JSON list of C-alpha atoms in Angstrom, two decimals:
[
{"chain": "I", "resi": 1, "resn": "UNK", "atom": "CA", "xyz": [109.98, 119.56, 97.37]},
{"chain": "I", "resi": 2, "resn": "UNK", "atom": "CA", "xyz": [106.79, 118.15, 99.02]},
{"chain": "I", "resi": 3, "resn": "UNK", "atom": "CA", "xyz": [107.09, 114.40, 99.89]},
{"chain": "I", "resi": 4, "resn": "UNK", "atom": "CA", "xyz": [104.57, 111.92, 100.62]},
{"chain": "I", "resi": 5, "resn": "UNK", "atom": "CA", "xyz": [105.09, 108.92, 102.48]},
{"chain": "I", "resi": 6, "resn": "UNK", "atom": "CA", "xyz": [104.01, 105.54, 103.07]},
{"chain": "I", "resi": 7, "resn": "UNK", "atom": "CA", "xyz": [104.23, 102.68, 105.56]},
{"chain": "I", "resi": 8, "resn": "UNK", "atom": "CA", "xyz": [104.37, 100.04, 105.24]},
{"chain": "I", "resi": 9, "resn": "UNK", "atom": "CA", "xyz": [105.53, 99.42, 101.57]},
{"chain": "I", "resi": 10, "resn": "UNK", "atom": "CA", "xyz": [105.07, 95.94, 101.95]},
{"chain": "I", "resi": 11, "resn": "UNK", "atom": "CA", "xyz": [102.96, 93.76, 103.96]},
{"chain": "I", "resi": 12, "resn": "UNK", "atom": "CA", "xyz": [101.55, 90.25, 104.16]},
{"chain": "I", "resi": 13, "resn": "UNK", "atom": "CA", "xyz": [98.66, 89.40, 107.11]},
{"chain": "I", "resi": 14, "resn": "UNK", "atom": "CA", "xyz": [96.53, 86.82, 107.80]},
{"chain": "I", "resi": 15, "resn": "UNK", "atom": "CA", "xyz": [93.29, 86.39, 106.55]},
{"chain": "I", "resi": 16, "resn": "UNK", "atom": "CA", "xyz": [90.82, 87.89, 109.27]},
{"chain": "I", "resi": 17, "resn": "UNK", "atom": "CA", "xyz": [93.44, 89.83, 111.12]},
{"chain": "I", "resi": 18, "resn": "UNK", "atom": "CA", "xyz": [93.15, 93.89, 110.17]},
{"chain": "I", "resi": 19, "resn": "UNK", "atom": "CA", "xyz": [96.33, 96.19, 109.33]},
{"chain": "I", "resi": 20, "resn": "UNK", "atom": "CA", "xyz": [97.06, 99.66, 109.02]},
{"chain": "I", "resi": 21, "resn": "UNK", "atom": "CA", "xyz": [98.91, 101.95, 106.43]},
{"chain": "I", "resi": 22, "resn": "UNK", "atom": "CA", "xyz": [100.60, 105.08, 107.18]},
{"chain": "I", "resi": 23, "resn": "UNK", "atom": "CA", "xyz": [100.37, 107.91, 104.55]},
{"chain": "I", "resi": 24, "resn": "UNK", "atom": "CA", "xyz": [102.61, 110.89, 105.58]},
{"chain": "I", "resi": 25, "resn": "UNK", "atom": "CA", "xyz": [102.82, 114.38, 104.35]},
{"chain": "I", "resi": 26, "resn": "UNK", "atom": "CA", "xyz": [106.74, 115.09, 105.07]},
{"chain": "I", "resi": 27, "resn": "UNK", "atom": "CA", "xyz": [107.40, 118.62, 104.68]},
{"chain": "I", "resi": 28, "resn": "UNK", "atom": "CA", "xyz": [103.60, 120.12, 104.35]},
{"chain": "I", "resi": 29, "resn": "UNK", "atom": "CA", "xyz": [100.33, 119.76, 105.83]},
{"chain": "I", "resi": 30, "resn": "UNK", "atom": "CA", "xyz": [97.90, 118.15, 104.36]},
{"chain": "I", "resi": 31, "resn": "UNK", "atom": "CA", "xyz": [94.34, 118.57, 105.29]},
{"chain": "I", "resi": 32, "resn": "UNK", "atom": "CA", "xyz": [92.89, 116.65, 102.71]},
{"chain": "I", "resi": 33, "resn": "UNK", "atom": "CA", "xyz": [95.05, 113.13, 101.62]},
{"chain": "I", "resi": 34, "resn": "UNK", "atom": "CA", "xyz": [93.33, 110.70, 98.95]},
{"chain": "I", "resi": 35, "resn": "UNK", "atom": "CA", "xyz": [93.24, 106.87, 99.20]},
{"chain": "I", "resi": 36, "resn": "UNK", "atom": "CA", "xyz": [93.56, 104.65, 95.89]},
{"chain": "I", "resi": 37, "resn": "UNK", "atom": "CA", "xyz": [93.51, 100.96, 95.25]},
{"chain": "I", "resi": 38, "resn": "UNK", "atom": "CA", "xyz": [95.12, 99.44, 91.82]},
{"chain": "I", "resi": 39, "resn": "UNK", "atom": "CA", "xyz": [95.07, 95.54, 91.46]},
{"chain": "I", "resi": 40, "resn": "UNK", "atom": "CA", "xyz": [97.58, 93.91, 88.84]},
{"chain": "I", "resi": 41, "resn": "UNK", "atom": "CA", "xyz": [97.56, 95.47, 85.72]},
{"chain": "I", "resi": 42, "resn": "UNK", "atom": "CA", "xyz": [94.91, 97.62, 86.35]},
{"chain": "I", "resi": 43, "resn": "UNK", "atom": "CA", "xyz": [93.83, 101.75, 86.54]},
{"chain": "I", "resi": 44, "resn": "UNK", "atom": "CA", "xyz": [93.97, 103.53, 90.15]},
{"chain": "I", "resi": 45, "resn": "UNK", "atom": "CA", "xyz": [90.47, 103.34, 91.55]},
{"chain": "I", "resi": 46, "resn": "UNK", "atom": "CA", "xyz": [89.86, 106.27, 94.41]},
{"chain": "I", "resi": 47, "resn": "UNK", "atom": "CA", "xyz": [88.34, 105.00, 97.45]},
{"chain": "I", "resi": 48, "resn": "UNK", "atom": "CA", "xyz": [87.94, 107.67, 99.89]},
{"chain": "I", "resi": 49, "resn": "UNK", "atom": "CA", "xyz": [88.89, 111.18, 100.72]},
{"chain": "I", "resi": 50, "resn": "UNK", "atom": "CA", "xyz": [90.40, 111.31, 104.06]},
{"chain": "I", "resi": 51, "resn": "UNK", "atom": "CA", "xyz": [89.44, 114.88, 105.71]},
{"chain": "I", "resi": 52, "resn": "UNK", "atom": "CA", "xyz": [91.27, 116.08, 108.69]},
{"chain": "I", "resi": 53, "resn": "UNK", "atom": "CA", "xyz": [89.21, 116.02, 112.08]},
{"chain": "I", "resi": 54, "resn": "UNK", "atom": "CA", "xyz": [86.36, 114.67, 109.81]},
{"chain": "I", "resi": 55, "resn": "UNK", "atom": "CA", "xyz": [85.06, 111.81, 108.72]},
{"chain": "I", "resi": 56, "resn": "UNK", "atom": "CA", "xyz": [86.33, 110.30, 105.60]},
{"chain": "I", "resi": 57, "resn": "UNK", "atom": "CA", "xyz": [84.00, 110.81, 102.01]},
{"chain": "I", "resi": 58, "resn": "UNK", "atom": "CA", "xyz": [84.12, 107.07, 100.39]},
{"chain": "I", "resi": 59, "resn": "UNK", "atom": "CA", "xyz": [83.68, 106.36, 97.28]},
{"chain": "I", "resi": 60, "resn": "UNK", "atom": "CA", "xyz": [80.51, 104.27, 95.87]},
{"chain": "I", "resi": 61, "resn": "UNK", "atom": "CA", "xyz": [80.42, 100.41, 96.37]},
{"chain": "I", "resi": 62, "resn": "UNK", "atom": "CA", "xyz": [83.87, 101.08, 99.21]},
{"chain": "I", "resi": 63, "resn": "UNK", "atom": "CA", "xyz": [82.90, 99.43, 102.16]},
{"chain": "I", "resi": 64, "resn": "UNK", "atom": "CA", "xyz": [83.68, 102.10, 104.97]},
{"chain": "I", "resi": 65, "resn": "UNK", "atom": "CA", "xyz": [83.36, 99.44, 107.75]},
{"chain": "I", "resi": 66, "resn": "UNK", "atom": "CA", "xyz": [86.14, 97.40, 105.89]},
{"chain": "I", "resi": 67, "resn": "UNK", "atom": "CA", "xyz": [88.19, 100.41, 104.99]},
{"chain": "I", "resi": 68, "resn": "UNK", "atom": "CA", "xyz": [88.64, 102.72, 108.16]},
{"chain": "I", "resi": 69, "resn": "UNK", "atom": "CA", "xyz": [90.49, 105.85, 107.32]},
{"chain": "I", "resi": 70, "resn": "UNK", "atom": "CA", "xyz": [91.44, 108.29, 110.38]},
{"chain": "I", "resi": 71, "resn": "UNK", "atom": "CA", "xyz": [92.60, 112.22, 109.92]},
{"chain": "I", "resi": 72, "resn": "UNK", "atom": "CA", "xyz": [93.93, 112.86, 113.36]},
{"chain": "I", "resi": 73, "resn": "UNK", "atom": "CA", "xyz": [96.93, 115.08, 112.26]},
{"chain": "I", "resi": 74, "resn": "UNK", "atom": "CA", "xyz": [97.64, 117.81, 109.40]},
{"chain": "I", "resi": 75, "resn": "UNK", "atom": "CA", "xyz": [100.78, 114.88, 108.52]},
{"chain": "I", "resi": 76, "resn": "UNK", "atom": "CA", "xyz": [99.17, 111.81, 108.45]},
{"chain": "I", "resi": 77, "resn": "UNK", "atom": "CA", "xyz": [96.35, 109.37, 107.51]},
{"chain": "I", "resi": 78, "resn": "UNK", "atom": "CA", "xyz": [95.51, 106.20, 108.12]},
{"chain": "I", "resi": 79, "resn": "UNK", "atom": "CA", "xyz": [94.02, 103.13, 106.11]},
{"chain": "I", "resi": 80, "resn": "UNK", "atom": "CA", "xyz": [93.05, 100.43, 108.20]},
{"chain": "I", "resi": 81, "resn": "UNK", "atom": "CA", "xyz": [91.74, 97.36, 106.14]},
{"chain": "I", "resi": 82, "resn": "UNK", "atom": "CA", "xyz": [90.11, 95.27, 108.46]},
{"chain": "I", "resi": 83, "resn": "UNK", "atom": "CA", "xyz": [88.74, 91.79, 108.51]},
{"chain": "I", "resi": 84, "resn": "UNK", "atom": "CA", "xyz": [91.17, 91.26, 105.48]},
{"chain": "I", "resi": 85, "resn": "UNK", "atom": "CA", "xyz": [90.67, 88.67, 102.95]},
{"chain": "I", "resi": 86, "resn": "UNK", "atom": "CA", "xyz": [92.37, 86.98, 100.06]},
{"chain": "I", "resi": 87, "resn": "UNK", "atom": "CA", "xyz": [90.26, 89.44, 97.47]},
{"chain": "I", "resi": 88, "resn": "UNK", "atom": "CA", "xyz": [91.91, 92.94, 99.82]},
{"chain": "I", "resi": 89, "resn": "UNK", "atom": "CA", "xyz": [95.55, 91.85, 98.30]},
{"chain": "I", "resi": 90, "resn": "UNK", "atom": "CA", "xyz": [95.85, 94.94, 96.30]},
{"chain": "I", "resi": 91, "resn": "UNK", "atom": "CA", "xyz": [98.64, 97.97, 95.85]},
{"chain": "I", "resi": 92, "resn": "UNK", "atom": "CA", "xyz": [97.34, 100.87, 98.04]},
{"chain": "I", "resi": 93, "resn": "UNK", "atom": "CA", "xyz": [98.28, 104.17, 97.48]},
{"chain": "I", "resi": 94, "resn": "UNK", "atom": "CA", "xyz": [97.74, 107.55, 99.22]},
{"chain": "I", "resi": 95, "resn": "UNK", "atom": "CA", "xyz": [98.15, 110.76, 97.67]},
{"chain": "I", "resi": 96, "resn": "UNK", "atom": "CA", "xyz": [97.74, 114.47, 99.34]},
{"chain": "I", "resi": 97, "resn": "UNK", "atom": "CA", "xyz": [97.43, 118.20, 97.75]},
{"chain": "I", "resi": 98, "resn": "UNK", "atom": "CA", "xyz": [100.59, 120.76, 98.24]},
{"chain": "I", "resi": 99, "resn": "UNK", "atom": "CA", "xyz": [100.21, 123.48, 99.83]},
{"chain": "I", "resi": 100, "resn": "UNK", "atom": "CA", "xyz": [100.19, 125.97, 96.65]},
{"chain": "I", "resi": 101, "resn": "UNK", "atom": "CA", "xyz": [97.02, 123.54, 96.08]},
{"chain": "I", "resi": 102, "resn": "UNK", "atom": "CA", "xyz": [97.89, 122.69, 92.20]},
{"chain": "I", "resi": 103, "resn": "UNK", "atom": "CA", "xyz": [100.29, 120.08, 92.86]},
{"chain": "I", "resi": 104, "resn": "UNK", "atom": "CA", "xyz": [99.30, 116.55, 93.78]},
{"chain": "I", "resi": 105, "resn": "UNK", "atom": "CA", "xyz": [101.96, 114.18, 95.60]},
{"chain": "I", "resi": 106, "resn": "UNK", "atom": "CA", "xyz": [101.77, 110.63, 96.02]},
{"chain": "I", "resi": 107, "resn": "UNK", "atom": "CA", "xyz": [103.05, 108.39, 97.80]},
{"chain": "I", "resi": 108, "resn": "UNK", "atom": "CA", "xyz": [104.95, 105.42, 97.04]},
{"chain": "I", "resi": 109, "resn": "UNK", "atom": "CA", "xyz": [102.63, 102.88, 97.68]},
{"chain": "I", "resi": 110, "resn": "UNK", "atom": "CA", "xyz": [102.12, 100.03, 100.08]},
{"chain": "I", "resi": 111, "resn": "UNK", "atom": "CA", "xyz": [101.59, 96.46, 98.66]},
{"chain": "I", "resi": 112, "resn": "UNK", "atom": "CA", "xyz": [99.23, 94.25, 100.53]},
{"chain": "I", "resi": 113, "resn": "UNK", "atom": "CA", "xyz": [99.07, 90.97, 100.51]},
{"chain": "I", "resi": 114, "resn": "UNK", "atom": "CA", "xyz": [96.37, 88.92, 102.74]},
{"chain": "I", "resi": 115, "resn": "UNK", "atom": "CA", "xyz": [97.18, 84.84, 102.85]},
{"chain": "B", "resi": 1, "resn": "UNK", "atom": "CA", "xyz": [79.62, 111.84, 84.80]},
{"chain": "B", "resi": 2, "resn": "UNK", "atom": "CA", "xyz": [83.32, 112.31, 84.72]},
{"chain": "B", "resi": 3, "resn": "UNK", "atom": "CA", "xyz": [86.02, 109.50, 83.21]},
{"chain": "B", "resi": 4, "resn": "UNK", "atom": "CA", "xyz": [89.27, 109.50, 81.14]},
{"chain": "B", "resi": 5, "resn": "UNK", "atom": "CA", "xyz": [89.83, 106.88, 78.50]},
{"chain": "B", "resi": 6, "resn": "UNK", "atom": "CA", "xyz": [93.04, 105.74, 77.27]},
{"chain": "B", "resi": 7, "resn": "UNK", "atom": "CA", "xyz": [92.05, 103.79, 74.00]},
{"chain": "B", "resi": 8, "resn": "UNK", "atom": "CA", "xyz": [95.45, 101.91, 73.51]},
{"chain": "B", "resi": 9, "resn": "UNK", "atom": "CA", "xyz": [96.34, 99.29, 76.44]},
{"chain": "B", "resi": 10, "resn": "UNK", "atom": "CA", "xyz": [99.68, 98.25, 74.87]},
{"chain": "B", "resi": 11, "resn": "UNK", "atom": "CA", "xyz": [101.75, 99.86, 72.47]},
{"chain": "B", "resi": 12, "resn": "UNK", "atom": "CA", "xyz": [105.44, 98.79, 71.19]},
{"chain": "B", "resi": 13, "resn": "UNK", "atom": "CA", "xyz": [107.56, 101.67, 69.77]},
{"chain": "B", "resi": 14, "resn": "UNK", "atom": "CA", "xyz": [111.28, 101.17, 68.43]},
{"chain": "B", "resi": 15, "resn": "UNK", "atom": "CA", "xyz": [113.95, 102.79, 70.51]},
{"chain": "B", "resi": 16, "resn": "UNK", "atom": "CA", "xyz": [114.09, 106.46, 69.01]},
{"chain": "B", "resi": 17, "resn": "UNK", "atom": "CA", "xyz": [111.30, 106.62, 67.46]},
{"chain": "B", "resi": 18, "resn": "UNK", "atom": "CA", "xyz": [108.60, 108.69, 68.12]},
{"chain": "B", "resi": 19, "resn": "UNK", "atom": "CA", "xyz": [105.48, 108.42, 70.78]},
{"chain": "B", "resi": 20, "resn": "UNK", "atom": "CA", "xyz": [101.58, 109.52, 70.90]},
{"chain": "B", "resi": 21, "resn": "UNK", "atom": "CA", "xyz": [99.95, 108.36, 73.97]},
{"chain": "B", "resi": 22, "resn": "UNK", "atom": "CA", "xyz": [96.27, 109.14, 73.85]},
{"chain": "B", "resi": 23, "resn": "UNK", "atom": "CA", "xyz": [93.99, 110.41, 76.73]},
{"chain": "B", "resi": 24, "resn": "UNK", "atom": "CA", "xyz": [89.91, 111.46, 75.94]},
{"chain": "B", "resi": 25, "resn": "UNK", "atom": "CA", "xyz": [88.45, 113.01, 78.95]},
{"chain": "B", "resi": 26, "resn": "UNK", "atom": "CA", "xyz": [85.05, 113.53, 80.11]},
{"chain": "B", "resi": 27, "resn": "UNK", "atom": "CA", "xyz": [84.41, 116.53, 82.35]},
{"chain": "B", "resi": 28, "resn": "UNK", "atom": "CA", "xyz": [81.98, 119.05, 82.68]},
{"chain": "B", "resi": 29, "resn": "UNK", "atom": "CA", "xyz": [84.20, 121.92, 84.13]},
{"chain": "B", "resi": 30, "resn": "UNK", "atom": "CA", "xyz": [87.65, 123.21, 82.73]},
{"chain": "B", "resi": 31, "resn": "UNK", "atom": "CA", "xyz": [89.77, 120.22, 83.53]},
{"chain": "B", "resi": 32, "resn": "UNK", "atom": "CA", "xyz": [92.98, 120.04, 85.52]},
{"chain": "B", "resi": 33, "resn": "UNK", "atom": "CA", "xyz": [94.76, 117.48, 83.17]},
{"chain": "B", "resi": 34, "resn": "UNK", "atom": "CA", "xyz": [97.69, 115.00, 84.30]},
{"chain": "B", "resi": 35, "resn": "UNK", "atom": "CA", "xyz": [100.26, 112.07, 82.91]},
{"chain": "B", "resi": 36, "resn": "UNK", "atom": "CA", "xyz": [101.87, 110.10, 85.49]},
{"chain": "B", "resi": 37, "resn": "UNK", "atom": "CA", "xyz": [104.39, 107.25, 84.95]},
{"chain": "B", "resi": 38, "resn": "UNK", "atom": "CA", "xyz": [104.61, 104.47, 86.83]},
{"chain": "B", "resi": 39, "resn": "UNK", "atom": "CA", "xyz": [107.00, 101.77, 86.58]},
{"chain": "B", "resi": 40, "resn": "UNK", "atom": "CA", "xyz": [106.36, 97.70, 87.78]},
{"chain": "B", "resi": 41, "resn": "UNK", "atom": "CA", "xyz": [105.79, 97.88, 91.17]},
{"chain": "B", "resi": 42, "resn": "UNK", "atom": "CA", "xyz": [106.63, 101.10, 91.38]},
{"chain": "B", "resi": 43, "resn": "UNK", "atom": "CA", "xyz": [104.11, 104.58, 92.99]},
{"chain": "B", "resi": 44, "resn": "UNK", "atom": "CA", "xyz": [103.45, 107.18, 90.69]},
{"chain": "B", "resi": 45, "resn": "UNK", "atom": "CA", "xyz": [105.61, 109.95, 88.65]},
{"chain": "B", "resi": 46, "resn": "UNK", "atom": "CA", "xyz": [104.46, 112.83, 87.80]},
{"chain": "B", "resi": 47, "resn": "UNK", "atom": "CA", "xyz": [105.21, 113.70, 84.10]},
{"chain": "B", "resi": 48, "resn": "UNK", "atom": "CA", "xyz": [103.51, 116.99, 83.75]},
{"chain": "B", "resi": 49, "resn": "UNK", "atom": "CA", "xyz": [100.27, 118.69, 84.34]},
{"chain": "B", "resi": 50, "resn": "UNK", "atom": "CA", "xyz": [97.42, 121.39, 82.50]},
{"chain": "B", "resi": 51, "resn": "UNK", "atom": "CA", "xyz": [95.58, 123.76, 84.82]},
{"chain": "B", "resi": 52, "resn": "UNK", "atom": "CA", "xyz": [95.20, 126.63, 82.69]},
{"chain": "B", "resi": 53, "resn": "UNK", "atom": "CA", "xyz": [97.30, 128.82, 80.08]},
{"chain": "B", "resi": 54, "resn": "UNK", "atom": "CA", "xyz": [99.35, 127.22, 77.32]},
{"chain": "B", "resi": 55, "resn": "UNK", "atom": "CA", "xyz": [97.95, 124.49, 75.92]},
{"chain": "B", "resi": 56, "resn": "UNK", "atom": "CA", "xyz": [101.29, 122.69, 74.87]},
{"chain": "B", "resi": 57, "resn": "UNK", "atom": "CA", "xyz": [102.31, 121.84, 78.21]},
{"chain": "B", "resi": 58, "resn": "UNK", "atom": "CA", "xyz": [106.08, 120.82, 78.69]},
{"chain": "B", "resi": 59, "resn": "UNK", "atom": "CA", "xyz": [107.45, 117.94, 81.25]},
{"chain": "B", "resi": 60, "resn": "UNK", "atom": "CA", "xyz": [109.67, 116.23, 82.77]},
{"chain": "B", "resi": 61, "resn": "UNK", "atom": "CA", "xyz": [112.33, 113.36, 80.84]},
{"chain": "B", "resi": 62, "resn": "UNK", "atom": "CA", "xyz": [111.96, 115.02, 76.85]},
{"chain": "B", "resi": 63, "resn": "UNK", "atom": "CA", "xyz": [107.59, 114.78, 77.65]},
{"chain": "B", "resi": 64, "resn": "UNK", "atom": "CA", "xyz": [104.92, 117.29, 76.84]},
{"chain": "B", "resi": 65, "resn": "UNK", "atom": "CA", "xyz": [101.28, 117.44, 76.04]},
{"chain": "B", "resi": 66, "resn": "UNK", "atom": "CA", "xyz": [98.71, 119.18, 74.06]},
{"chain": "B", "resi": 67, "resn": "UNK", "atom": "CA", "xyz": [95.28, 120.31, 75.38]},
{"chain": "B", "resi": 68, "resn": "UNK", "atom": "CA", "xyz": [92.99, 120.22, 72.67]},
{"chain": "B", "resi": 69, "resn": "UNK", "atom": "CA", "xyz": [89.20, 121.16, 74.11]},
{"chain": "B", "resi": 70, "resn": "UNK", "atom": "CA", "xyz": [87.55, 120.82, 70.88]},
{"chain": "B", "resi": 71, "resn": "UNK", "atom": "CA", "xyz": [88.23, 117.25, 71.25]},
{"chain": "B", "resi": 72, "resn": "UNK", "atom": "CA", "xyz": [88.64, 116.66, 74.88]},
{"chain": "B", "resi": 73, "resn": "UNK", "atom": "CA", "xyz": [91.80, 115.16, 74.52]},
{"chain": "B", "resi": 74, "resn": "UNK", "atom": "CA", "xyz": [94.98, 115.80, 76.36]},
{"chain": "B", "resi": 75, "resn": "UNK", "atom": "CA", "xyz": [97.85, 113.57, 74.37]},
{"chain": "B", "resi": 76, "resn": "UNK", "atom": "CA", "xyz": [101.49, 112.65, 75.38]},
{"chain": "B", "resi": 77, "resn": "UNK", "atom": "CA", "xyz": [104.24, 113.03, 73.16]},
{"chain": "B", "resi": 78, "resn": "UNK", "atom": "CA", "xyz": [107.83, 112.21, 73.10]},
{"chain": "B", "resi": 79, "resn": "UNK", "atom": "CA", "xyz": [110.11, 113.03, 70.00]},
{"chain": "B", "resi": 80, "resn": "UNK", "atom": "CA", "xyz": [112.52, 110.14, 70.51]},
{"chain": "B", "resi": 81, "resn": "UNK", "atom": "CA", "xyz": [111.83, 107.32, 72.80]},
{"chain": "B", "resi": 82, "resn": "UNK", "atom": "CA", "xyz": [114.41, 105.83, 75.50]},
{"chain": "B", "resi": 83, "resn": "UNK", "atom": "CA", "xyz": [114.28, 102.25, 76.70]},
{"chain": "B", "resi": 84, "resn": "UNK", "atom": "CA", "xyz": [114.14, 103.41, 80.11]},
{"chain": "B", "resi": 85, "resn": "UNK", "atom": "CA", "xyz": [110.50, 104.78, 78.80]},
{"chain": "B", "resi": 86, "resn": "UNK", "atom": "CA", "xyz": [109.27, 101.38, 79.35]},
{"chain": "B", "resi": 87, "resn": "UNK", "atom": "CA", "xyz": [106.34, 101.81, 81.53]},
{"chain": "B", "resi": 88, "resn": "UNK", "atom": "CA", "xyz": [102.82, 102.18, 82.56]},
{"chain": "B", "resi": 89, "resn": "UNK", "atom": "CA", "xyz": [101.33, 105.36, 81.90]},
{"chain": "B", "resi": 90, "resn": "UNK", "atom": "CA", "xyz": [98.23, 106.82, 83.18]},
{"chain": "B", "resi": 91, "resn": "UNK", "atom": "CA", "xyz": [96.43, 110.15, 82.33]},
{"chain": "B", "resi": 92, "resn": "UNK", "atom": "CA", "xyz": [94.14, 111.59, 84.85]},
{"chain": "B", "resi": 93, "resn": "UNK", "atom": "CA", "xyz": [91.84, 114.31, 85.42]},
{"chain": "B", "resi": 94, "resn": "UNK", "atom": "CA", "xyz": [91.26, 116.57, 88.92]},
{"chain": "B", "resi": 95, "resn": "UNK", "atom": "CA", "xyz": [87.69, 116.82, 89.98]},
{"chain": "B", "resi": 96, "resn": "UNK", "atom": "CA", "xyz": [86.78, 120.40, 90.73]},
{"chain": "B", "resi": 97, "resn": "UNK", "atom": "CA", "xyz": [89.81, 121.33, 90.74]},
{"chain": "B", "resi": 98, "resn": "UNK", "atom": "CA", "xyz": [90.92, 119.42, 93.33]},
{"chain": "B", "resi": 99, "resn": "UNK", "atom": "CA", "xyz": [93.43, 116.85, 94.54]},
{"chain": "B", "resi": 100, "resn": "UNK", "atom": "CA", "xyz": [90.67, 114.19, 94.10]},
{"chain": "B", "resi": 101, "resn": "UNK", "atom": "CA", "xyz": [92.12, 112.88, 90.49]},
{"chain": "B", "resi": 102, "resn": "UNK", "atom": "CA", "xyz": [90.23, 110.12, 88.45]},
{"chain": "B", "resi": 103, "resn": "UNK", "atom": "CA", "xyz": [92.81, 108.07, 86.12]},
{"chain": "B", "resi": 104, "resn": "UNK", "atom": "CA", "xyz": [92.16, 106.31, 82.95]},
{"chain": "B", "resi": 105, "resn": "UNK", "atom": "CA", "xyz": [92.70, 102.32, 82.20]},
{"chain": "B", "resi": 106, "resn": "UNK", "atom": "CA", "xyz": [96.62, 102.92, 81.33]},
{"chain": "B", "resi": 107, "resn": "UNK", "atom": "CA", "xyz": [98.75, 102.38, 78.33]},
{"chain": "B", "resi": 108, "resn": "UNK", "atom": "CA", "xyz": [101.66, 99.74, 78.95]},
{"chain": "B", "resi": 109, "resn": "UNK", "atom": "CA", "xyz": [104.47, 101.13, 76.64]},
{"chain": "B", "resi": 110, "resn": "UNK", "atom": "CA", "xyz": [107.36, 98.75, 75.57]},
{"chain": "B", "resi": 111, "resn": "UNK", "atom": "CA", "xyz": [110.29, 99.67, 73.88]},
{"chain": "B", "resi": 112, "resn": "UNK", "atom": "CA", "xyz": [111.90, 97.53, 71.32]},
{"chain": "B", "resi": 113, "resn": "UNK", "atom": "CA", "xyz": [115.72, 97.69, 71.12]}
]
């Protein structure tokens, strides 16, 4: 079946420095992917629809210039959180619709921590 | 404005007994409907979905779900609980029909022995 993928799963950066998450549609293309944030023992809070060859749609009160998200490819979308800081640690999550358009995939999830 | 509330944060059931998980949704539109399971530190399983059709929808692991629209609800049952059912579970609903999915606060289910 459909697989989405993520990369890193884990990650721990400086505070100030900027990294990037992968989120990879495997076996499909995916011209629309989602981006989610979930802190500790809390919901899964959308932050952006990532468009392919467009610009992203963010969600109210998500800071686009902190929370770059590049389309380039069918396959694959980017998160780049930059500028991190303490408050970004967070589980991200990216999710993308199959192709029959009534499935939703997600992907495993990347864990961020910023020290 | 759309949202999905899950009215129990915690709830302890006895191993083999049974399970209600409530969802309420708010949506304008006929509702694409989900349950996802997600375990600590774990992404996201799907448990089942409602687009359209049968309103008893059936799922993965012994899970299914009822669409009620007179009440806007969308509840998940299991007949006889496993341990391994120890998890976080989160209903969600699609926005116009969509992948873009909006998830309620979670219920943290824990399984006594």
């Amino acid at each position: 079946g459909a697989v989405v993928s993520q990369h890193p799963s884990w990650v721990i950066c400086k505070s100030g420095t900027s990294v990037k998450i992968e989120c990879r549609s495997l076996d499909f293309q995916a011209t629309t992917m989602f981006w989610y944030r979930q802190f500790p023992k809390q919901s899964l809070m959308l932050m952006a629809t990532s468009n392919e060859g467009s610009k992203a749609t963010y969600e109210q009160g998500v800071e686009k210039d902190k929370f770059l998200i590049n389309h380039a490819s069918l396959t694959l979308s980017t998160l780049t959180v930059t500028s991190a800081h303490p408050e970004d640690s967070s589980f991200y999550i990216c999710s993308a619709q199959g192709p029959s358009g009534n499935t939703i995939y997600f992907g495993e999830g990347s864990w961020l921590t910023v020290v | 404005a759309q949202s999905v509330t899950q009215p129990d944060i915690h709830i302890t059931v006895s191993e083999g007994a049974s399970l209600e998980l409530r969802c309420n949704y708010s949506y304008g539109a006929t509702p694409y409907l989900f349950w996802y399971v997600q375990s600590p530190g774990q992404g996201l399983q799907l448990l089942l979905k409602y687009f359209s059709g049968d309103t008893l929808v059936q799922g993965i692991k012994g899970f299914e779900a009822e669409f009620k629209r007179s009440q806007s609800s969308f509840n998940l049952r299991k007949p006889s609980v496993h341990w391994s059912d120890a998890a976080e579970y989160f209903c969600a609903v699609g926005i116009n029909q969509g992948g873009k999915l909006i998830f309620g606060q979670g219920t943290e289910l824990s399984v006594k022995p």
